[in-house]
């Protein structure tokens, strides 16, 4: 009985730090825009097959510690079958508190088109959104100075 009682609080406290992973379905992009209405946020699309994405996630994890108000949305272009590995990477890179999504299907062209009609799938791909939901797209790895400048500007 004592052992069970000591395990339950540890599991409960651990679940709040576990990354949550939502499935990115048709319509999810609009859901994200509504969730961050009147707020600035950074949306980063990445994949387990993208080595530069791992460096970028580590950099974003450091910035999340420095800027706790940082609204970060991560969208993996992998599939839900990669859930275990995705959660491991997200937790290991310090971005577990981000709003994390994974594409619902391996044939992602329809979902990519929903995010950006002129995006062909190159990764990493990022979108800086202001509080009016104007966005600026960036292909390739983000520079930490650029992200920090944006974070200071939106505060």
CSV table of C-alpha atoms in Angstrom, one decimal:
chain,number,residue,atom,x,y,z
A,1,UNK,CA,0.0,0.0,0.0
A,2,UNK,CA,2.8,2.5,0.9
A,3,UNK,CA,4.6,1.7,-2.3
A,4,UNK,CA,1.5,2.4,-4.4
A,5,UNK,CA,0.9,5.7,-2.6
A,6,UNK,CA,4.5,6.8,-3.2
A,7,UNK,CA,4.3,6.0,-6.9
A,8,UNK,CA,1.0,7.8,-7.7
A,9,UNK,CA,2.3,11.3,-6.8
A,10,UNK,CA,5.5,10.8,-8.8
A,11,UNK,CA,3.5,9.7,-11.8
A,12,UNK,CA,1.1,12.6,-11.5
A,13,UNK,CA,3.9,15.1,-11.2
A,14,UNK,CA,5.7,13.5,-14.1
A,15,UNK,CA,2.7,13.7,-16.5
A,16,UNK,CA,2.7,17.5,-16.4
A,17,UNK,CA,6.2,17.6,-17.9
A,18,UNK,CA,5.5,15.0,-20.5
A,19,UNK,CA,5.2,16.4,-24.0
A,20,UNK,CA,1.7,16.3,-25.5
A,21,UNK,CA,1.4,15.4,-29.2
A,22,UNK,CA,-1.7,16.4,-31.2
A,23,UNK,CA,-2.6,15.0,-34.6
A,24,UNK,CA,-2.4,17.5,-37.4
A,25,UNK,CA,-5.5,16.8,-39.6
A,26,UNK,CA,-7.2,18.8,-42.3
A,27,UNK,CA,-8.4,21.9,-40.4
A,28,UNK,CA,-5.7,21.8,-37.7
A,29,UNK,CA,-3.9,24.9,-39.2
A,30,UNK,CA,-7.1,26.9,-38.6
A,31,UNK,CA,-7.3,25.5,-35.1
A,32,UNK,CA,-3.7,26.7,-34.4
A,33,UNK,CA,-4.5,30.2,-35.8
A,34,UNK,CA,-7.6,30.4,-33.5
A,35,UNK,CA,-5.7,29.2,-30.5
A,36,UNK,CA,-3.1,32.0,-30.9
A,37,UNK,CA,-5.5,34.7,-32.0
A,38,UNK,CA,-4.1,38.1,-30.9
A,39,UNK,CA,-0.8,36.5,-29.9
A,40,UNK,CA,2.5,36.3,-31.7
A,41,UNK,CA,3.9,32.8,-32.2
A,42,UNK,CA,6.5,30.8,-34.1
A,43,UNK,CA,5.5,27.7,-36.0
A,44,UNK,CA,8.3,25.3,-37.0
A,45,UNK,CA,7.8,22.4,-39.3
A,46,UNK,CA,10.4,19.6,-38.9
A,47,UNK,CA,11.0,15.9,-39.2
A,48,UNK,CA,12.9,13.0,-37.7
A,49,UNK,CA,14.7,12.7,-41.1
A,50,UNK,CA,16.0,16.3,-41.0
A,51,UNK,CA,19.4,16.6,-39.2
A,52,UNK,CA,19.4,20.4,-39.1
A,53,UNK,CA,16.0,20.3,-37.4
A,54,UNK,CA,17.6,18.7,-34.4
A,55,UNK,CA,20.0,21.6,-34.0
A,56,UNK,CA,17.2,24.0,-34.4
A,57,UNK,CA,15.0,22.2,-31.8
A,58,UNK,CA,17.9,22.4,-29.3
A,59,UNK,CA,18.3,26.1,-29.9
A,60,UNK,CA,14.6,26.7,-29.5
A,61,UNK,CA,14.6,24.7,-26.3
A,62,UNK,CA,17.2,27.1,-24.8
A,63,UNK,CA,15.2,30.1,-25.9
A,64,UNK,CA,12.0,28.6,-24.3
A,65,UNK,CA,13.9,28.6,-20.9
A,66,UNK,CA,15.0,32.2,-21.4
A,67,UNK,CA,11.7,33.5,-22.7
A,68,UNK,CA,8.9,31.6,-20.8
A,69,UNK,CA,6.2,33.5,-22.7
A,70,UNK,CA,7.5,32.2,-26.0
A,71,UNK,CA,4.6,30.7,-28.0
A,72,UNK,CA,6.2,27.9,-30.0
A,73,UNK,CA,4.2,25.5,-32.2
A,74,UNK,CA,6.1,22.5,-33.5
A,75,UNK,CA,4.6,20.5,-36.4
A,76,UNK,CA,6.3,17.2,-37.3
A,77,UNK,CA,5.8,16.1,-40.9
A,78,UNK,CA,6.4,12.5,-39.8
A,79,UNK,CA,3.4,10.2,-39.1
A,80,UNK,CA,1.6,9.2,-35.8
A,81,UNK,CA,3.5,5.8,-36.0
A,82,UNK,CA,6.6,7.7,-35.1
A,83,UNK,CA,5.0,9.0,-31.8
A,84,UNK,CA,7.4,7.3,-29.4
A,85,UNK,CA,10.5,8.7,-31.2
A,86,UNK,CA,9.0,12.1,-31.6
A,87,UNK,CA,8.2,12.4,-27.9
A,88,UNK,CA,11.7,11.3,-27.1
A,89,UNK,CA,13.3,14.0,-29.3
A,90,UNK,CA,10.9,16.7,-28.1
A,91,UNK,CA,11.6,15.9,-24.5
A,92,UNK,CA,15.4,15.6,-25.1
A,93,UNK,CA,15.6,19.0,-26.9
A,94,UNK,CA,13.9,21.0,-24.1
A,95,UNK,CA,10.8,21.8,-26.2
A,96,UNK,CA,8.3,19.6,-24.3
A,97,UNK,CA,6.2,22.7,-23.3
A,98,UNK,CA,5.7,23.7,-26.9
A,99,UNK,CA,2.4,23.1,-28.7
A,100,UNK,CA,3.4,19.9,-30.6
A,101,UNK,CA,1.7,18.3,-33.6
A,102,UNK,CA,2.4,15.5,-36.0
A,103,UNK,CA,1.0,15.1,-39.5
A,104,UNK,CA,-1.9,12.6,-39.6
A,105,UNK,CA,-0.7,10.9,-42.8
A,106,UNK,CA,2.6,10.0,-44.5
A,107,UNK,CA,1.3,11.5,-47.8
A,108,UNK,CA,1.6,15.0,-46.4
A,109,UNK,CA,1.1,17.1,-49.6
A,110,UNK,CA,-2.5,18.0,-48.7
A,111,UNK,CA,-1.5,19.1,-45.2
A,112,UNK,CA,1.5,21.0,-46.5
A,113,UNK,CA,-0.8,22.8,-48.9
A,114,UNK,CA,-3.1,23.8,-46.1
A,115,UNK,CA,-0.2,25.4,-44.2
A,116,UNK,CA,1.3,27.1,-47.3
A,117,UNK,CA,0.3,26.8,-50.9
A,118,UNK,CA,3.8,27.6,-52.1
A,119,UNK,CA,5.7,25.4,-49.7
A,120,UNK,CA,7.1,22.2,-51.3
A,121,UNK,CA,8.1,20.4,-48.1
A,122,UNK,CA,11.7,21.6,-47.5
A,123,UNK,CA,12.7,21.4,-43.9
A,124,UNK,CA,13.0,23.0,-41.5
A,125,UNK,CA,10.4,25.5,-42.4
A,126,UNK,CA,9.3,28.3,-40.0
A,127,UNK,CA,6.6,30.9,-39.8
A,128,UNK,CA,6.9,34.0,-37.6
A,129,UNK,CA,3.3,35.2,-36.8
A,130,UNK,CA,2.6,38.6,-35.3
A,131,UNK,CA,-0.4,39.3,-33.1
A,132,UNK,CA,-2.5,40.1,-36.2
A,133,UNK,CA,-1.5,36.7,-37.8
A,134,UNK,CA,0.6,38.3,-40.5
A,135,UNK,CA,3.3,35.7,-41.2
A,136,UNK,CA,6.8,35.6,-42.5
A,137,UNK,CA,8.1,32.3,-43.8
A,138,UNK,CA,11.7,31.1,-43.5
A,139,UNK,CA,13.1,28.0,-45.2
A,140,UNK,CA,16.2,26.5,-43.6
A,141,UNK,CA,17.6,26.5,-40.1
A,142,UNK,CA,16.8,29.5,-38.0
A,143,UNK,CA,19.5,31.8,-36.6
A,144,UNK,CA,19.3,32.2,-32.8
A,145,UNK,CA,19.9,35.9,-33.1
A,146,UNK,CA,17.0,36.3,-35.5
A,147,UNK,CA,14.6,34.5,-33.2
A,148,UNK,CA,15.8,36.4,-30.1
A,149,UNK,CA,15.4,39.7,-31.9
A,150,UNK,CA,11.8,38.7,-32.9
A,151,UNK,CA,11.1,37.7,-29.3
A,152,UNK,CA,12.3,41.0,-27.9
A,153,UNK,CA,10.3,42.9,-30.5
A,154,UNK,CA,7.0,41.1,-29.6
A,155,UNK,CA,7.3,41.6,-25.9
